[in-house]
Amino acid sequence: MIKLEPRVERSNMWSYLSVVLAIFLTLITGYALFALLGHEPLTALHTLLIAPIADWYGVTELLVMTIPILLCAYGLALCYRAAVWNIGAEGQLLIGGVCASAVAVQFADSASVMAMPLTLLAGITGGMAWAGLAAFMKLRLNTNEILVTIMLNYIAVNILLWAVHGPLKDPDGFNFPESALFGDSTLLPVLFDGTRLHLGLAFALLALCATWAFISKTFVGFQIQVLGLDASAAKMAGYKRSFLIAGVFIISGALAGLAGAGEVAGPIGQLVPQISPGYGYAAIIVAFLGRLHPVGITFAGLLMGLIYMGGELAQITMGLPNAMTGILQGLMLFYLLSCDVLIGYRCKLSLPFKQQKTQQIHAVKES
């Protein structure tokens, strides 16, 4: 019988090496899966990880796809450091996109300099409100934030569908479920001609610096970490638990809402039902893969964006199923969590109770 016993001390070195190990094991498993599907594994891995960024345009597309993942992951990392298990970044992103679109369509024929700032502000506010609802239910109604945020994701999807089929539907769109195209004054500026890389990259870099400084250089950031490590110690120190939990929820919602606004006002240019292929869910894996550190999250986000791009390219060129992207993401999280278990616990073989009792009796008789 195998039992898990807590280790006296966790290895800091293995905490980071386990990320590399999880990625390596995911690649090995992916190699085997490609072979089982009848494809040349090395060709499939090249299509998945190398071909998408073989030129400058591919690199910029990787950044475009990574921006919303990073914005969501930075906010989620703050929540997880406080032991607040926010699973609702996807819903907060979608609500941010809906709110931003509701403002953007009002400026379709306007050249106002306030169009883009108001659109982004609406997206941020929508994400904050959606996350604030989960915070209220946790703090005032004592609900489980995991269940609440997951359910709010499904509600957000239906609000998005209602919006594109109802009040935000383009009357001249031939009955397609989409909003009217946004005006130029609302769209995020493109940074490089011939690409889709937009100003959202600057927002992601700003969020990287801001979250790092907040968590490591401010007293409130220290309080958040103490709350996550030991809630009773935080209470004894007089830290305001409700304030900290509400704060990380609001910040996370704001960043996810900004990601949603950046998608509709950036590469898409309108509200459509498919504004997110699951960025909010991918951000959960990215946050843990990056060890809840903004720099680590940045590299993990680039890897996740590359898997998204490679999965689409492999589907087009090799006929691989679209589910392969989700499988690889799930494998990566599975291996990472498995490594974490072995870092925190050691496996110990123990005999069944009856066998232990028999050995004890024999030992007494022999003595």
Short mmCIF file of C-alpha atoms in Angstrom, two decimals:
data_model
loop_
_atom_site.label_atom_id
_atom_site.label_comp_id
_atom_site.label_asym_id
_atom_site.label_seq_id
_atom_site.Cartn_x
_atom_site.Cartn_y
_atom_site.Cartn_z
CA MET A 1 0.00 0.00 0.00
CA ILE A 2 1.38 3.42 -0.97
CA LYS A 3 1.00 6.40 1.36
CA LEU A 4 1.97 10.02 0.83
CA GLU A 5 3.88 11.66 3.66
CA PRO A 6 4.55 15.42 3.73
CA ARG A 7 8.19 16.33 3.23
CA VAL A 8 9.84 18.35 5.96
CA GLU A 9 11.12 20.85 3.41
CA ARG A 10 10.18 21.47 -0.21
CA SER A 11 12.96 21.76 -2.76
CA ASN A 12 13.01 25.22 -4.31
CA MET A 13 15.19 23.95 -7.15
CA TRP A 14 12.71 21.22 -8.08
CA SER A 15 9.81 23.68 -7.85
CA TYR A 16 11.20 25.32 -10.99
CA LEU A 17 12.75 22.26 -12.63
CA SER A 18 9.39 20.51 -12.39
CA VAL A 19 8.01 22.98 -14.93
CA VAL A 20 10.67 21.93 -17.43
CA LEU A 21 10.00 18.28 -16.58
CA ALA A 22 6.24 18.73 -17.11
CA ILE A 23 6.84 20.31 -20.53
CA PHE A 24 9.26 17.53 -21.47
CA LEU A 25 6.80 14.81 -20.42
CA THR A 26 4.04 16.56 -22.39
CA LEU A 27 6.22 16.51 -25.51
CA ILE A 28 7.02 12.82 -25.01
CA THR A 29 3.34 11.99 -24.59
CA GLY A 30 2.46 14.14 -27.58
CA TYR A 31 5.08 12.25 -29.62
CA ALA A 32 3.37 8.97 -28.71
CA LEU A 33 -0.09 10.36 -29.48
CA PHE A 34 0.96 11.57 -32.92
CA ALA A 35 2.42 8.15 -33.69
CA LEU A 36 -0.80 6.43 -32.59
CA LEU A 37 -2.80 8.74 -34.86
CA GLY A 38 -0.67 7.64 -37.82
CA HIS A 39 1.36 10.85 -38.24
CA GLU A 40 5.11 11.31 -38.27
CA PRO A 41 5.75 12.54 -34.70
CA LEU A 42 8.73 14.79 -35.46
CA THR A 43 6.87 16.42 -38.35
CA ALA A 44 3.85 16.96 -36.14
CA LEU A 45 5.95 18.50 -33.36
CA HIS A 46 7.67 20.76 -35.91
CA THR A 47 4.27 21.85 -37.22
CA LEU A 48 3.08 22.43 -33.68
CA LEU A 49 6.03 24.29 -32.19
CA ILE A 50 8.36 25.59 -34.92
CA ALA A 51 6.42 26.29 -38.10
CA PRO A 52 4.01 28.87 -36.59
CA ILE A 53 6.88 31.24 -35.73
CA ALA A 54 9.11 30.60 -38.73
CA ASP A 55 8.79 34.22 -39.90
CA TRP A 56 8.21 37.69 -38.50
CA TYR A 57 4.49 37.62 -39.17
CA GLY A 58 4.21 34.37 -37.25
CA VAL A 59 6.03 35.91 -34.29
CA THR A 60 3.64 38.86 -34.23
CA GLU A 61 0.66 36.51 -34.45
CA LEU A 62 2.04 34.63 -31.46
CA LEU A 63 2.11 37.89 -29.50
CA VAL A 64 -1.44 38.73 -30.61
CA MET A 65 -2.68 35.36 -29.32
CA THR A 66 -0.65 35.57 -26.11
CA ILE A 67 -1.80 39.05 -25.00
CA PRO A 68 -5.26 38.05 -23.65
CA ILE A 69 -3.84 34.92 -22.00
CA LEU A 70 -1.20 36.95 -20.18
CA LEU A 71 -3.61 39.64 -19.02
CA CYS A 72 -5.90 37.00 -17.53
CA ALA A 73 -3.02 35.00 -16.03
CA TYR A 74 -1.43 38.00 -14.26
CA GLY A 75 -4.70 38.68 -12.48
CA LEU A 76 -5.32 35.04 -11.65
CA ALA A 77 -1.84 34.77 -10.13
CA LEU A 78 -2.77 37.45 -7.59
CA CYS A 79 -5.91 35.50 -6.66
CA TYR A 80 -4.07 32.21 -6.31
CA ARG A 81 -1.36 33.79 -4.17
CA ALA A 82 -4.16 34.78 -1.78
CA ALA A 83 -5.62 31.23 -1.96
CA VAL A 84 -8.67 32.62 -3.75
CA TRP A 85 -9.52 30.09 -6.44
CA ASN A 86 -10.92 32.27 -9.17
CA ILE A 87 -11.79 30.08 -12.19
CA GLY A 88 -13.82 32.82 -13.83
CA ALA A 89 -11.35 34.70 -16.01
CA GLU A 90 -13.09 33.36 -19.12
CA GLY A 91 -16.44 34.83 -18.08
CA GLN A 92 -14.84 38.11 -17.01
CA LEU A 93 -13.13 38.34 -20.41
CA LEU A 94 -16.41 37.73 -22.25
CA ILE A 95 -18.33 40.29 -20.20
CA GLY A 96 -15.51 42.77 -20.77
CA GLY A 97 -15.84 42.19 -24.51
CA VAL A 98 -19.61 42.66 -24.42
CA CYS A 99 -19.42 45.88 -22.40
CA ALA A 100 -16.64 47.26 -24.58
CA SER A 101 -18.67 46.46 -27.70
CA ALA A 102 -21.77 48.16 -26.29
CA VAL A 103 -19.76 51.38 -26.06
CA ALA A 104 -17.79 50.92 -29.28
CA VAL A 105 -20.85 50.62 -31.52
CA GLN A 106 -21.97 54.05 -30.29
CA PHE A 107 -18.83 55.54 -31.88
CA ALA A 108 -19.08 53.69 -35.20
CA ASP A 109 -19.31 56.95 -37.17
CA SER A 110 -17.44 59.15 -34.73
CA ALA A 111 -13.87 60.40 -34.80
CA SER A 112 -13.83 61.26 -31.09
CA VAL A 113 -10.49 60.80 -29.33
CA MET A 114 -12.44 59.45 -26.36
CA ALA A 115 -13.84 56.48 -28.30
CA MET A 116 -10.99 54.07 -27.64
CA PRO A 117 -10.40 55.03 -23.96
CA LEU A 118 -14.12 54.74 -23.21
CA THR A 119 -14.29 51.37 -24.96
CA LEU A 120 -11.39 50.02 -22.92
CA LEU A 121 -12.79 51.52 -19.72
CA ALA A 122 -16.14 49.84 -20.37
CA GLY A 123 -14.40 46.49 -20.81
CA ILE A 124 -12.41 46.92 -17.60
CA THR A 125 -15.53 47.95 -15.69
CA GLY A 126 -17.48 44.97 -17.01
CA GLY A 127 -14.77 42.53 -15.95
CA MET A 128 -14.50 44.16 -12.53
CA ALA A 129 -18.26 43.98 -12.00
CA TRP A 130 -18.41 40.31 -13.00
CA ALA A 131 -15.54 39.45 -10.65
CA GLY A 132 -17.04 41.66 -7.96
CA LEU A 133 -20.22 39.60 -8.09
CA ALA A 134 -18.22 36.48 -7.26
CA ALA A 135 -16.38 38.32 -4.48
CA PHE A 136 -19.68 39.51 -2.98
CA MET A 137 -21.11 36.00 -3.00
CA LYS A 138 -18.01 34.59 -1.32
CA LEU A 139 -17.70 37.26 1.36
CA ARG A 140 -21.35 37.92 2.14
CA LEU A 141 -23.08 34.64 1.26
CA ASN A 142 -20.16 32.33 2.13
CA THR A 143 -20.32 30.54 -1.22
CA ASN A 144 -17.52 28.52 -2.79
CA GLU A 145 -15.71 30.76 -5.28
CA ILE A 146 -14.71 27.81 -7.47
CA LEU A 147 -18.30 26.80 -8.15
CA VAL A 148 -19.55 30.38 -8.41
CA THR A 149 -16.92 31.54 -10.90
CA ILE A 150 -17.35 28.43 -13.05
CA MET A 151 -21.12 28.95 -13.20
CA LEU A 152 -20.65 32.64 -13.96
CA ASN A 153 -18.58 31.63 -16.99
CA TYR A 154 -21.59 29.84 -18.50
CA ILE A 155 -23.84 32.79 -17.72
CA ALA A 156 -21.34 35.10 -19.44
CA VAL A 157 -21.39 32.89 -22.57
CA ASN A 158 -25.16 33.17 -22.74
CA ILE A 159 -25.05 36.93 -22.22
CA LEU A 160 -22.62 37.15 -25.13
CA LEU A 161 -24.91 35.05 -27.33
CA TRP A 162 -27.91 37.15 -26.30
CA ALA A 163 -26.01 40.35 -27.17
CA VAL A 164 -24.94 39.24 -30.67
CA HIS A 165 -28.42 37.90 -31.44
CA GLY A 166 -30.22 40.83 -29.85
CA PRO A 167 -29.32 44.42 -28.93
CA LEU A 168 -25.81 44.46 -30.45
CA LYS A 169 -26.65 42.57 -33.63
CA ASP A 170 -25.70 44.41 -36.80
CA PRO A 171 -28.95 45.33 -38.61
CA ASP A 172 -27.04 45.29 -41.89
CA GLY A 173 -25.16 42.08 -41.17
CA PHE A 174 -27.33 39.69 -43.26
CA ASN A 175 -28.66 38.11 -40.05
CA PHE A 176 -25.25 36.91 -38.87
CA PRO A 177 -24.80 36.91 -35.06
CA GLU A 178 -22.28 39.73 -34.86
CA SER A 179 -22.13 43.41 -34.09
CA ALA A 180 -21.40 46.15 -36.58
CA LEU A 181 -17.75 46.74 -37.40
CA PHE A 182 -16.15 49.22 -35.02
CA GLY A 183 -15.05 52.63 -36.24
CA ASP A 184 -11.37 53.45 -36.71
CA SER A 185 -11.43 55.74 -33.67
CA THR A 186 -12.33 52.77 -31.49
CA LEU A 187 -9.79 50.24 -32.79
CA LEU A 188 -6.44 49.75 -31.06
CA PRO A 189 -3.56 51.08 -33.19
CA VAL A 190 -1.46 48.49 -35.03
CA LEU A 191 2.20 48.63 -33.98
CA PHE A 192 3.78 47.25 -37.18
CA ASP A 193 2.49 47.61 -40.72
CA GLY A 194 1.43 44.36 -42.33
CA THR A 195 0.71 42.68 -39.00
CA ARG A 196 -2.16 42.53 -36.50
CA LEU A 197 0.02 43.26 -33.46
CA HIS A 198 -1.73 46.07 -31.62
CA LEU A 199 -1.40 48.35 -28.62
CA GLY A 200 -2.56 45.55 -26.35
CA LEU A 201 1.08 44.43 -26.22
CA ALA A 202 1.89 47.59 -24.26
CA PHE A 203 -0.97 46.84 -21.87
CA ALA A 204 0.40 43.33 -21.27
CA LEU A 205 3.91 44.66 -20.60
CA LEU A 206 2.48 47.28 -18.24
CA ALA A 207 0.47 44.59 -16.43
CA LEU A 208 3.64 42.47 -16.13
CA CYS A 209 5.55 45.29 -14.44
CA ALA A 210 2.61 46.44 -12.31
CA THR A 211 1.73 43.01 -10.93
CA TRP A 212 5.38 42.21 -10.18
CA ALA A 213 5.86 45.49 -8.34
CA PHE A 214 2.54 45.13 -6.52
CA ILE A 215 3.13 41.61 -5.21
CA SER A 216 6.81 42.00 -4.33
CA LYS A 217 7.27 45.65 -3.43
CA THR A 218 4.10 46.75 -1.63
CA PHE A 219 2.76 46.00 1.84
CA VAL A 220 -0.63 45.02 0.44
CA GLY A 221 1.12 42.51 -1.81
CA PHE A 222 2.87 41.09 1.24
CA GLN A 223 -0.48 40.80 3.01
CA ILE A 224 -1.90 38.90 0.04
CA GLN A 225 0.94 36.38 0.20
CA VAL A 226 0.54 35.94 3.97
CA LEU A 227 -3.20 35.39 3.52
CA GLY A 228 -2.53 32.68 0.96
CA LEU A 229 0.12 30.93 3.04
CA ASP A 230 -1.65 31.05 6.41
CA ALA A 231 -5.06 32.68 6.81
CA SER A 232 -4.91 32.38 10.62
CA ALA A 233 -1.57 34.22 10.71
CA ALA A 234 -3.04 36.97 8.54
CA LYS A 235 -5.97 37.26 10.94
CA MET A 236 -3.67 37.43 13.97
CA ALA A 237 -1.67 40.18 12.25
CA GLY A 238 -4.86 42.20 11.77
CA TYR A 239 -4.95 42.02 7.99
CA LYS A 240 -8.36 42.73 6.48
CA ARG A 241 -9.32 39.45 4.83
CA SER A 242 -12.43 40.82 3.10
CA PHE A 243 -10.52 43.77 1.67
CA LEU A 244 -7.73 41.55 0.31
CA ILE A 245 -10.08 38.96 -1.22
CA ALA A 246 -12.25 41.64 -2.84
CA GLY A 247 -9.11 43.40 -4.06
CA VAL A 248 -7.59 40.42 -5.86
CA PHE A 249 -10.96 39.59 -7.40
CA ILE A 250 -11.40 43.15 -8.68
CA ILE A 251 -7.86 43.36 -10.08
CA SER A 252 -8.20 39.99 -11.77
CA GLY A 253 -11.57 40.97 -13.25
CA ALA A 254 -10.19 44.28 -14.49
CA LEU A 255 -7.30 42.62 -16.33
CA ALA A 256 -9.58 39.95 -17.83
CA GLY A 257 -12.06 42.63 -18.88
CA LEU A 258 -9.23 44.56 -20.51
CA ALA A 259 -8.28 41.37 -22.36
CA GLY A 260 -11.84 41.07 -23.67
CA ALA A 261 -11.94 44.71 -24.72
CA GLY A 262 -8.57 44.31 -26.42
CA GLU A 263 -9.85 41.37 -28.44
CA VAL A 264 -12.97 43.07 -29.80
CA ALA A 265 -11.21 46.41 -30.35
CA GLY A 266 -8.02 44.81 -31.61
CA PRO A 267 -7.68 41.89 -34.04
CA ILE A 268 -11.41 41.14 -34.36
CA GLY A 269 -12.82 44.66 -34.68
CA GLN A 270 -16.37 43.65 -33.70
CA LEU A 271 -18.25 41.47 -31.24
CA VAL A 272 -18.66 37.87 -32.40
CA PRO A 273 -19.54 34.71 -30.45
CA GLN A 274 -16.00 33.34 -30.83
CA ILE A 275 -14.03 36.17 -29.24
CA SER A 276 -12.22 33.65 -27.02
CA PRO A 277 -11.22 30.05 -27.80
CA GLY A 278 -10.73 29.52 -24.06
CA TYR A 279 -8.13 32.12 -23.14
CA GLY A 280 -9.45 32.41 -19.59
CA TYR A 281 -9.15 28.67 -18.98
CA ALA A 282 -5.69 28.52 -20.58
CA ALA A 283 -4.63 31.35 -18.26
CA ILE A 284 -5.20 29.05 -15.26
CA ILE A 285 -2.63 26.59 -16.62
CA VAL A 286 -0.29 29.46 -17.52
CA ALA A 287 -0.49 30.92 -14.00
CA PHE A 288 0.54 27.64 -12.39
CA LEU A 289 3.07 26.80 -15.10
CA GLY A 290 4.70 30.19 -14.43
CA ARG A 291 4.74 29.50 -10.68
CA LEU A 292 2.50 32.52 -10.07
CA HIS A 293 5.41 34.82 -10.91
CA PRO A 294 4.83 37.44 -13.63
CA VAL A 295 8.06 36.65 -15.48
CA GLY A 296 7.41 32.91 -15.40
CA ILE A 297 3.83 33.54 -16.49
CA THR A 298 5.09 35.52 -19.48
CA PHE A 299 7.18 32.61 -20.79
CA ALA A 300 4.41 30.11 -20.03
CA GLY A 301 1.92 32.34 -21.85
CA LEU A 302 4.11 32.42 -24.94
CA LEU A 303 4.27 28.62 -24.87
CA MET A 304 0.50 28.36 -24.52
CA GLY A 305 -0.06 30.80 -27.37
CA LEU A 306 2.32 28.75 -29.50
CA ILE A 307 0.31 25.58 -28.74
CA TYR A 308 -2.87 27.36 -29.83
CA MET A 309 -1.27 28.49 -33.10
CA GLY A 310 0.40 25.14 -33.73
CA GLY A 311 -2.84 23.29 -33.04
CA GLU A 312 -4.66 25.35 -35.67
CA LEU A 313 -1.84 24.87 -38.19
CA ALA A 314 -1.68 21.12 -37.54
CA GLN A 315 -5.43 20.89 -38.03
CA ILE A 316 -5.20 22.66 -41.39
CA THR A 317 -2.06 21.03 -42.82
CA MET A 318 -2.08 17.57 -41.24
CA GLY A 319 -5.74 16.94 -40.48
CA LEU A 320 -5.12 16.52 -36.76
CA PRO A 321 -8.21 16.95 -34.55
CA ASN A 322 -8.78 20.37 -33.05
CA ALA A 323 -9.04 18.70 -29.63
CA MET A 324 -5.29 18.06 -29.72
CA THR A 325 -4.69 21.57 -28.36
CA GLY A 326 -6.86 20.90 -25.32
CA ILE A 327 -5.25 17.48 -24.82
CA LEU A 328 -1.76 18.97 -24.72
CA GLN A 329 -2.88 21.70 -22.33
CA GLY A 330 -4.48 19.14 -20.05
CA LEU A 331 -1.41 16.89 -20.13
CA MET A 332 0.83 19.80 -19.22
CA LEU A 333 -1.31 20.67 -16.20
CA PHE A 334 -1.57 17.00 -15.18
CA TYR A 335 2.20 16.50 -15.25
CA LEU A 336 2.81 19.77 -13.44
CA LEU A 337 0.40 18.90 -10.63
CA SER A 338 1.86 15.39 -10.42
CA CYS A 339 5.34 16.84 -10.03
CA ASP A 340 4.06 19.22 -7.36
CA VAL A 341 2.64 16.29 -5.39
CA LEU A 342 6.02 14.53 -5.45
CA ILE A 343 7.79 17.75 -4.48
CA GLY A 344 5.57 18.23 -1.44
CA TYR A 345 5.15 14.58 -0.48
CA ARG A 346 7.19 11.40 -0.51
CA CYS A 347 5.80 8.00 -1.40
CA LYS A 348 6.09 5.39 1.31
CA LEU A 349 5.16 1.74 1.13
CA SER A 350 3.10 0.62 4.11
CA LEU A 351 1.79 -2.84 4.91
CA PRO A 352 -1.93 -3.51 5.32
CA PHE A 353 -3.21 -3.22 8.89
CA LYS A 354 -3.61 -6.98 9.41
CA GLN A 355 -0.11 -7.69 8.12
CA GLN A 356 1.32 -5.01 10.39
CA LYS A 357 -0.52 -6.54 13.36
CA THR A 358 0.82 -10.02 12.53
CA GLN A 359 4.38 -8.74 12.31
CA GLN A 360 4.01 -6.96 15.65
CA ILE A 361 2.75 -10.17 17.31
CA HIS A 362 5.68 -12.18 15.89
CA ALA A 363 8.11 -9.53 17.09
CA VAL A 364 6.65 -9.72 20.62
CA LYS A 365 6.86 -13.53 20.66
CA GLU A 366 10.45 -13.53 19.49
CA SER A 367 11.40 -11.02 22.17
#
